[in-house]
XYZ file of C-alpha atoms in Angstrom:
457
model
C -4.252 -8.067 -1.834
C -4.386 -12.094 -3.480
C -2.134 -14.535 -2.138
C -1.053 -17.876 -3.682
C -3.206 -19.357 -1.092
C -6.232 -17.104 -1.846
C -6.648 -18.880 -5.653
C -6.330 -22.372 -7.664
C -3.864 -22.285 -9.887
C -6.042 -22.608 -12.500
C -7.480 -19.193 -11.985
C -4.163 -17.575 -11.598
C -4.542 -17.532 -16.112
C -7.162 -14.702 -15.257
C -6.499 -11.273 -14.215
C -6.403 -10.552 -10.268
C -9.368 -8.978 -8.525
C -9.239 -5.094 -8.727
C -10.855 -5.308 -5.119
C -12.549 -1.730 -7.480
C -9.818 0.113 -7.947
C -8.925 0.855 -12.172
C -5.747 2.700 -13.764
C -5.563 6.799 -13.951
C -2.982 8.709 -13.772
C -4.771 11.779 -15.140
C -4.527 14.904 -13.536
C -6.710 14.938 -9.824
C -6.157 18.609 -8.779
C -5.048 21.747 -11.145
C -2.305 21.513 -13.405
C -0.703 24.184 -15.552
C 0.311 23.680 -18.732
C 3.642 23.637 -19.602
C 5.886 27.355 -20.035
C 5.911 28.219 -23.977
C 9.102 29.578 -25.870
C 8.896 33.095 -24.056
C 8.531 31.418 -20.718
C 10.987 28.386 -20.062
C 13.942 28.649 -17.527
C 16.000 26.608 -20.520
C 16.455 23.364 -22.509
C 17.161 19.913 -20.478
C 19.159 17.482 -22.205
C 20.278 14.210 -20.436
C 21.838 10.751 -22.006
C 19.749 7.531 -20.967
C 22.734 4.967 -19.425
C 22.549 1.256 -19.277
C 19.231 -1.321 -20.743
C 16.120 -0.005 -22.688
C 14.116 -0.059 -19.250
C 17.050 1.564 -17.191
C 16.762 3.948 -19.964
C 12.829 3.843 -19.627
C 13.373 4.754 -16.384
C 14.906 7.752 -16.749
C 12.958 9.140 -19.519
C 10.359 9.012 -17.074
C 12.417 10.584 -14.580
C 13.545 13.162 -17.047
C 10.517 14.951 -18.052
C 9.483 14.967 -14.224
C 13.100 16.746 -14.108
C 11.826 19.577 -16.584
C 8.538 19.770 -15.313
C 9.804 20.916 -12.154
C 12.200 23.271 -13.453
C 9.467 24.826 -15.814
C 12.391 23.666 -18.229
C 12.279 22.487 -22.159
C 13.003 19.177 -22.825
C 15.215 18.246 -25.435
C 14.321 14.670 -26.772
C 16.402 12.434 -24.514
C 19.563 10.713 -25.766
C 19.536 7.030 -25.361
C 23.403 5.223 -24.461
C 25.076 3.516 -27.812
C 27.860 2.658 -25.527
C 26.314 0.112 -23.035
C 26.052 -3.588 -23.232
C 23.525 -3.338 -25.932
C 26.148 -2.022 -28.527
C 22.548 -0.430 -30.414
C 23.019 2.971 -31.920
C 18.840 2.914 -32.516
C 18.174 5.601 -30.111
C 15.321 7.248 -29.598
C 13.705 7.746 -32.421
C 14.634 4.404 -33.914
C 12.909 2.871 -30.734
C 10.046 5.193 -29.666
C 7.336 6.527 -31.639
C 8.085 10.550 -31.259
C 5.225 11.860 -32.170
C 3.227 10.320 -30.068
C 5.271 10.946 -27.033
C 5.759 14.494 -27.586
C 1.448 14.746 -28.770
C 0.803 12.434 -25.208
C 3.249 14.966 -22.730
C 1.579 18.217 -24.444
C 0.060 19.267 -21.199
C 2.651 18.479 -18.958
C 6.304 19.448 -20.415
C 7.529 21.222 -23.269
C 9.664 19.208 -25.626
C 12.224 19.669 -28.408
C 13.856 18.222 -31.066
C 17.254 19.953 -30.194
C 18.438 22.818 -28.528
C 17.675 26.215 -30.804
C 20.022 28.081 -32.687
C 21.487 31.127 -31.631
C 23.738 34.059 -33.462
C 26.398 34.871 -31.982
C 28.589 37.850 -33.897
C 27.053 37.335 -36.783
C 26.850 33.326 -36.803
C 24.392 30.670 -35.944
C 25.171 27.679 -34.345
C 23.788 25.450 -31.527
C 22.999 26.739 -27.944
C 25.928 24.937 -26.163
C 24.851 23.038 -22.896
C 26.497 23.318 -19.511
C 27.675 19.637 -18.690
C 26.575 18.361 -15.247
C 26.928 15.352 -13.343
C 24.005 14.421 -10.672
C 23.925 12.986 -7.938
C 22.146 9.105 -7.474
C 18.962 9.507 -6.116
C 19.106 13.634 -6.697
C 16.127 15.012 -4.404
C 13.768 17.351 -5.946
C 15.461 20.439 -4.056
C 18.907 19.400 -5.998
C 16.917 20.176 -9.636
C 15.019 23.460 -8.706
C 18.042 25.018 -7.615
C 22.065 23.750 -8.485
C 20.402 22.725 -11.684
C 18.295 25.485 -11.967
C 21.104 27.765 -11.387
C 22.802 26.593 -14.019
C 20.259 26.333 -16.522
C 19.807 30.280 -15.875
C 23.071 31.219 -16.595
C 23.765 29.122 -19.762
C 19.957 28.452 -21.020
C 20.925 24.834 -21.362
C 22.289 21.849 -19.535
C 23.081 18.778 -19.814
C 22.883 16.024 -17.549
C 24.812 12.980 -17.710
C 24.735 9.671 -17.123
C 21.148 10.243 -16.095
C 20.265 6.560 -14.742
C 18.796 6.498 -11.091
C 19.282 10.509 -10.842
C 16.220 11.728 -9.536
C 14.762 10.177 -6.133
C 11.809 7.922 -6.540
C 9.795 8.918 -3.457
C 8.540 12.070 -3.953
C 5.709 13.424 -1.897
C 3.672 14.670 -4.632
C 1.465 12.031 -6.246
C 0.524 14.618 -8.926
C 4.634 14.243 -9.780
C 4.285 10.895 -9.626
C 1.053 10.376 -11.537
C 3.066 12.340 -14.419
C 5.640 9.532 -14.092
C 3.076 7.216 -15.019
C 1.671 8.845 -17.444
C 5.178 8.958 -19.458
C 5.965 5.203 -18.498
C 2.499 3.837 -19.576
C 0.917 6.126 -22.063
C 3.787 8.705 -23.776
C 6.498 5.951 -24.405
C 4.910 3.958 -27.288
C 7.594 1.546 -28.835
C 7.535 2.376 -32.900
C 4.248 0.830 -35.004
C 7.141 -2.357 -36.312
C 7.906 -3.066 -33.077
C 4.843 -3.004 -31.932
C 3.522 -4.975 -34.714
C 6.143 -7.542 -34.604
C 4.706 -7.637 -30.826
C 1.295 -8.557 -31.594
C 2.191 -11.449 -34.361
C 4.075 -13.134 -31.577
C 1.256 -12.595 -29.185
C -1.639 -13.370 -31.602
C 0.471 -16.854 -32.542
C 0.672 -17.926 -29.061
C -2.699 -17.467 -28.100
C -4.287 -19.021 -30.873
C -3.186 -22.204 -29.098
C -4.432 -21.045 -25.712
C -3.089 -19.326 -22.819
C 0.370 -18.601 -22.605
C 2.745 -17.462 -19.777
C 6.086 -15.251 -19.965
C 9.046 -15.686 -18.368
C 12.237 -13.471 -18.062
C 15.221 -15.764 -17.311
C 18.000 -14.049 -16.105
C 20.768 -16.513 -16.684
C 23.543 -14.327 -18.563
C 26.905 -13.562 -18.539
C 26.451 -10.334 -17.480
C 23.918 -10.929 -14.385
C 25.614 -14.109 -12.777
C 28.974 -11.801 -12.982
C 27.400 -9.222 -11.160
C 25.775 -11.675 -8.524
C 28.964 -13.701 -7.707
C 26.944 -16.402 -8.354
C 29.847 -19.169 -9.846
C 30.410 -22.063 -8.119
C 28.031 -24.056 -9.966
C 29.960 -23.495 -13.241
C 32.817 -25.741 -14.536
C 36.381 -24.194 -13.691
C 36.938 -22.423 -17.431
C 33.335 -20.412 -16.853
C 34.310 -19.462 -13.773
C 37.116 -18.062 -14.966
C 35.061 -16.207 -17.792
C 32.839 -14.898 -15.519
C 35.183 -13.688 -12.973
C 37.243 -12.132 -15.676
C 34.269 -9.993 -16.643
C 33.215 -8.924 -13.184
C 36.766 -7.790 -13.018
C 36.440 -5.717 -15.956
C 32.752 -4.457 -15.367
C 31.793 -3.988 -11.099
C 33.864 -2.854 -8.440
C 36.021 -5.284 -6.376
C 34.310 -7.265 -3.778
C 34.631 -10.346 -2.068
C 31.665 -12.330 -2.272
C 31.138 -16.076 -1.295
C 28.479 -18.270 -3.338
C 26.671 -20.014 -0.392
C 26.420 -16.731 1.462
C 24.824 -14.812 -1.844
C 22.457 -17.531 -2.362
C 21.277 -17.602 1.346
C 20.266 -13.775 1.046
C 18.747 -14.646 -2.056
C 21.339 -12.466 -4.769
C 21.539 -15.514 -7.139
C 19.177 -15.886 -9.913
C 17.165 -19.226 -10.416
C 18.662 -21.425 -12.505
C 16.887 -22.763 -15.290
C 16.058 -26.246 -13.003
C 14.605 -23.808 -10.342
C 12.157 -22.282 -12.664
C 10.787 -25.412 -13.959
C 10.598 -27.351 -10.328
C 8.601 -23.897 -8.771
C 6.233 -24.230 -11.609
C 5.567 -27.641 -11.566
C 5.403 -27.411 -7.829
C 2.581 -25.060 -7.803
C 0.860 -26.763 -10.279
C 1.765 -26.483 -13.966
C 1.666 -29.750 -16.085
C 3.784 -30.210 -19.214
C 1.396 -28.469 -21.464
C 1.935 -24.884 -20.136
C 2.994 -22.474 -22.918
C 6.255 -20.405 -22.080
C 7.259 -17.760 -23.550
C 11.201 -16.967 -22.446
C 12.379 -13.740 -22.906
C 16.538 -13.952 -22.432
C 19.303 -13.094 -23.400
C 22.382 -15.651 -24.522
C 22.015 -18.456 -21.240
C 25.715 -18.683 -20.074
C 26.903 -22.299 -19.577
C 25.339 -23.420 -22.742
C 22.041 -25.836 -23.399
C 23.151 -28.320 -20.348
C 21.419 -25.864 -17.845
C 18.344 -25.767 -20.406
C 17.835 -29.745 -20.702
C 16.111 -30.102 -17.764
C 13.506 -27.102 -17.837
C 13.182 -28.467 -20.911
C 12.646 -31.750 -19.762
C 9.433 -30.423 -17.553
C 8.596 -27.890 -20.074
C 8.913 -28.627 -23.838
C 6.656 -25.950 -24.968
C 8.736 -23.131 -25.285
C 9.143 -20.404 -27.219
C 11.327 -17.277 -28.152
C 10.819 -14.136 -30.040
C 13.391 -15.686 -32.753
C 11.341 -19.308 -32.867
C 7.980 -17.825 -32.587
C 8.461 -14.421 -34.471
C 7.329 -13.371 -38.131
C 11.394 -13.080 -39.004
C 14.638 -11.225 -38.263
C 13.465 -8.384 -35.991
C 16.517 -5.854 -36.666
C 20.853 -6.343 -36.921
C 20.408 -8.885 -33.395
C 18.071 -9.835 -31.055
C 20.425 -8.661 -28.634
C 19.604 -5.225 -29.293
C 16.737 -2.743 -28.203
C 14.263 -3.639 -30.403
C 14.550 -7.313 -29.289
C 14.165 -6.217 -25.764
C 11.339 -4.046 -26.717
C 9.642 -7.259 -28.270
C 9.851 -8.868 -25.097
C 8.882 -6.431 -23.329
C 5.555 -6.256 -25.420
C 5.105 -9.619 -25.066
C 5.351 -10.245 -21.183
C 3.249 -7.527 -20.890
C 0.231 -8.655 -22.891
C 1.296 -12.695 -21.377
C -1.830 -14.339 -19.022
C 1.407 -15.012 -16.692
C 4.521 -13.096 -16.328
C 7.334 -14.589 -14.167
C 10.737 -12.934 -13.437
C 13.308 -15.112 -11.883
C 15.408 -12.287 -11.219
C 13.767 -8.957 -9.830
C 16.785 -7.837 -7.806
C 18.243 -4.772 -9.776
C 16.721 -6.157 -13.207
C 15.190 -2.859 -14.030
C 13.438 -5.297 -16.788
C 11.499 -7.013 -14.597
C 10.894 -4.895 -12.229
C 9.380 -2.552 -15.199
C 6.938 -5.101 -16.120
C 5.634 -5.841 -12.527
C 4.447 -2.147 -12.287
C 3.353 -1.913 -15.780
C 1.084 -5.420 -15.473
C -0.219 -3.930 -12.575
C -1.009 -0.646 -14.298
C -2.443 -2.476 -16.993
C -5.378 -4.423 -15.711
C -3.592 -6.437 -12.291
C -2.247 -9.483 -14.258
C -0.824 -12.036 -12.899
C 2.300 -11.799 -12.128
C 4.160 -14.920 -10.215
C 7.680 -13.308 -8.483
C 9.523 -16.128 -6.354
C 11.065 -15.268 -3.371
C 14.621 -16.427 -3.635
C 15.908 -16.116 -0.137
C 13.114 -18.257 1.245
C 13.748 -21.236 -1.605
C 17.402 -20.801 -1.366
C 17.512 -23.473 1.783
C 14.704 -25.618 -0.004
C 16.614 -25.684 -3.226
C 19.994 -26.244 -1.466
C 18.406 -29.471 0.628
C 17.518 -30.924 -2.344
C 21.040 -30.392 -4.047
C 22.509 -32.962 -1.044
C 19.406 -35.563 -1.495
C 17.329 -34.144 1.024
C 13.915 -34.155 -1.198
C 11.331 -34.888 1.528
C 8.737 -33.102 1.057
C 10.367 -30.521 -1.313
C 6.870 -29.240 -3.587
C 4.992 -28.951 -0.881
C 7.968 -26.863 1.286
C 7.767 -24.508 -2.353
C 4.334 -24.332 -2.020
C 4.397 -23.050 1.589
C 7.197 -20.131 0.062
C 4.814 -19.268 -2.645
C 1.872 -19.078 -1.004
C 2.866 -15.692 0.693
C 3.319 -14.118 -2.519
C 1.651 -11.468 -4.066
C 0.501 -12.452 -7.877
C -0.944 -9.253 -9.440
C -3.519 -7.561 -6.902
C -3.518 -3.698 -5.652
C -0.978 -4.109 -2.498
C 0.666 -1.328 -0.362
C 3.890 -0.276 -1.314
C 6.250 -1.072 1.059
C 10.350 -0.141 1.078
C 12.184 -1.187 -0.766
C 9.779 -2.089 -3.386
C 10.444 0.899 -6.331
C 7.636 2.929 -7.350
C 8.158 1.866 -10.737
C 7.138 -1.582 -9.700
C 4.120 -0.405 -7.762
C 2.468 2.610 -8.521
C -0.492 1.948 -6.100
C -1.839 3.882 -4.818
C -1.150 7.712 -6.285
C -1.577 5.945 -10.313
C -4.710 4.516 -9.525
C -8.433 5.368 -8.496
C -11.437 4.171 -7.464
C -15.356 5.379 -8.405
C -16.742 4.972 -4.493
C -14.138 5.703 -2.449
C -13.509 5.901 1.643
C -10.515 8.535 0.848
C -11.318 11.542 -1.112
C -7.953 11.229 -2.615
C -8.561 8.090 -4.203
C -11.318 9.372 -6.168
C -11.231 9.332 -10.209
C -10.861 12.585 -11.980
C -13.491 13.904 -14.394
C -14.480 12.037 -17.328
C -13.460 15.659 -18.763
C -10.241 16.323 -17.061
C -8.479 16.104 -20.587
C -10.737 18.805 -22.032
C -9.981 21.183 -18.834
C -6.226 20.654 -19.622
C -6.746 20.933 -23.556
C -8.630 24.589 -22.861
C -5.943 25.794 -20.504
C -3.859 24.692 -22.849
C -5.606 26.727 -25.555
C -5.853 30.200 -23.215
C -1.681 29.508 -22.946
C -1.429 29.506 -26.594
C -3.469 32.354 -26.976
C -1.845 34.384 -24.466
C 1.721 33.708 -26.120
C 0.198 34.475 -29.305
């Protein structure tokens, strides 16, 4: 576990100490393969609701859903009527062959659903339409689903966002989750190129540090965050909440207090520059369009004048809008491969909350999350000229927060954003449980694999 008040700043561009545990989410006790033609219960489909890491999400969640119901999975269907207006979908976002190549030993996947004849002509298996529950437990899958699966040899689940619980008491389940968040989905080789121009430009001129500012339309609509917004905004933004949540009466001091508000742009730069940073640092923003134009940007800017987008910084137009998946995707790339990575929004910004768990996953770098409740009163003093003291009352908030170390996960922290301890291992181990597979463990699963094949054969 490292705490603020374990490092210097300076350190904090270096990865955080392992304390010896390393990244596996490789099988730890047997695992059969996955059923072959003659032997699955039926074909899964599902549609992916809402952002590309919502979506994420529930890809994950879906082949964890066909796993247990020894089911095939039919390449999942990604939303093209969200937000994102992006009709890329899968396969104009993911590379396939890798992910279906990467899940080989763990679920079955399509294409489609198969053909069938039916008096005398073909057509596509039609798939019984189901809604799940939020949160669906593991019981809900392997038999209402189940059922139905049986009786029409196809379903289809939708909207599939949040639909299968995230605490599951099998860490070999959850271990597969990991492997399909962190090894199966591969964005496709332009994305991922355009990725690594951006990153290779940024650190030829040193480190460089990420940050996800969640300052849109969309978010401070869904917060009830307004007040600080001239009267025409306001009326923008509660137009769109309107339109978009469910009623609810919600009052701006009280939201802030509990920390629901995202940090303003100000915020950002006066927590930085309170723990430390000088006017050098190298930022990285990944955003969408701010809402209340550059005026909230002129003072972060002010602190910080070394920043950079995937539009300023990138090797041209990266599809139709950055608005779209792909942009996100580039982001996403980018804070993941940053020295830093700060989110000033981790509430239900499945974005965020993504790369936390992935950073963690992928060597324990730094990651910087402020705790907005506990700077809410800080912030708010300052706002009425009550500045006494004010970096060092940040630094005192900061302090207790964790910045990229192994640390117990603790409700209601989502297993997507911490994955330790069931997706990681360690060589010399008190608990046997903890203990890293085989070097070999893929070959095992490749020759049971094999004797499958054979057998079907």
């Amino acid at each position: 576990m490292l705490l603020f008040k374990d490092v210097d700043v300076n350190k904090l561009w270096r990865t955080a100490n392992s304390n010896g545990w390393r990244a596996s989410s490789a099988p730890r006790s047997y695992w059969p393969p996955p059923p072959t033609e003659s032997e699955t219960n039926g074909y899964l489909r599902v549609r992916c609701n809402g952002g590309l890491n919502q979506q994420r999400t529930a890809i994950c969640n879906a082949v964890v859903a066909a796993r247990i119901m020894n089911a095939t999975l039919v390449l999942p269907e990604l939303d093209t009527n969200s937000f994102w207006r992006d009709e890329s979908g899968f396969i104009g976002i993911y590379d396939v062959p890798h992910f279906i190549k990467t899940l080989k030993y763990d679920v079955r996947i399509a294409t489609s659903v198969p053909d069938i004849i039916t008096n005398g002509k073909t057509k596509k298996l039609k798939a019984y339409q189901i809604r799940p529950p939020r949160d669906a437990p593991v019981t809900w899958y392997t038999t209402v689903a189940l059922e139905k699966m049986k009786s029409y040899g196809a379903i289809y689940l939708t909207p599939f966002s949040h639909r299968l619980a995230e605490d599951i008491n099998d860490p070999e389940i959850q271990r597969l989750r990991c492997r399909v968040n962190y090894h199966a989905l591969r964005f496709k080789p332009n994305i991922m190129k355009t990725s690594s121009e951006i990153v290779n430009k940024l650190r030829s001129e040193g480190h460089f540090m990420s940050i996800h500012l969640r300052f849109e339309m969309d978010m401070l609509a869904f917060a009830g965050c307004i007040d600080i917004f001239t009267p025409q905004e306001q009326k923008i933004l509660i137009k769109y909440r309107k339109e978009n949540f469910a009623e609810k009466e919600l009052v701006y001091r009280e939201r802030r207090l509990i920390g629901k508000c995202p940090l303003t742009p100000e915020e950002v730069g006066l927590i930085l520059r309170a723990l430390g940073f000088d006017n050098t640092t190298h930022i990285y923003l990944a955003s969408g369009e701010l809402f209340g134009g550059k005026r909230f940007m002129r003072p972060f800017k002010a602190m910080f004048p070394r920043l950079e987008n995937h539009s300023s910084v990138g090797p041209g137009k990266l599809e139709e809008n950055t608005r779209g998946l792909a942009g996100s995707a580039v982001d996403y790339m980018v804070c993941l491969l940053s020295d830093i990575f700060m989110p000033t929004y981790d509430g239900p910004s499945n974005f965020a909350n993504n790369l936390i768990g992935h950073r963690l996953y992928y060597g324990f770098r730094t990651t910087i999350t402020p705790n907005r409740k506990a700077l809410a009163p800080i912030f708010m003093d300052r706002e009425v000229g009550s500045t006494a003291g004010f970096e060092e009352r940040v630094r005192q908030v900061m302090m207790k927060t964790y910045v990229g170390g192994p640390h117990k996960r603790i409700h209601p922290e989502p297993f997507y954003t911490n994955s330790w301890p069931e997706c990681f291992c360690q060589e010399n181990p008190r608990n046997h449980a903890d203990k890293c597979p085989p070097d070999n463990i893929y070959e095992v699963l490749e020759n049971q694999f094999r004797s499958e094949e054979n057998e079907e054969s």
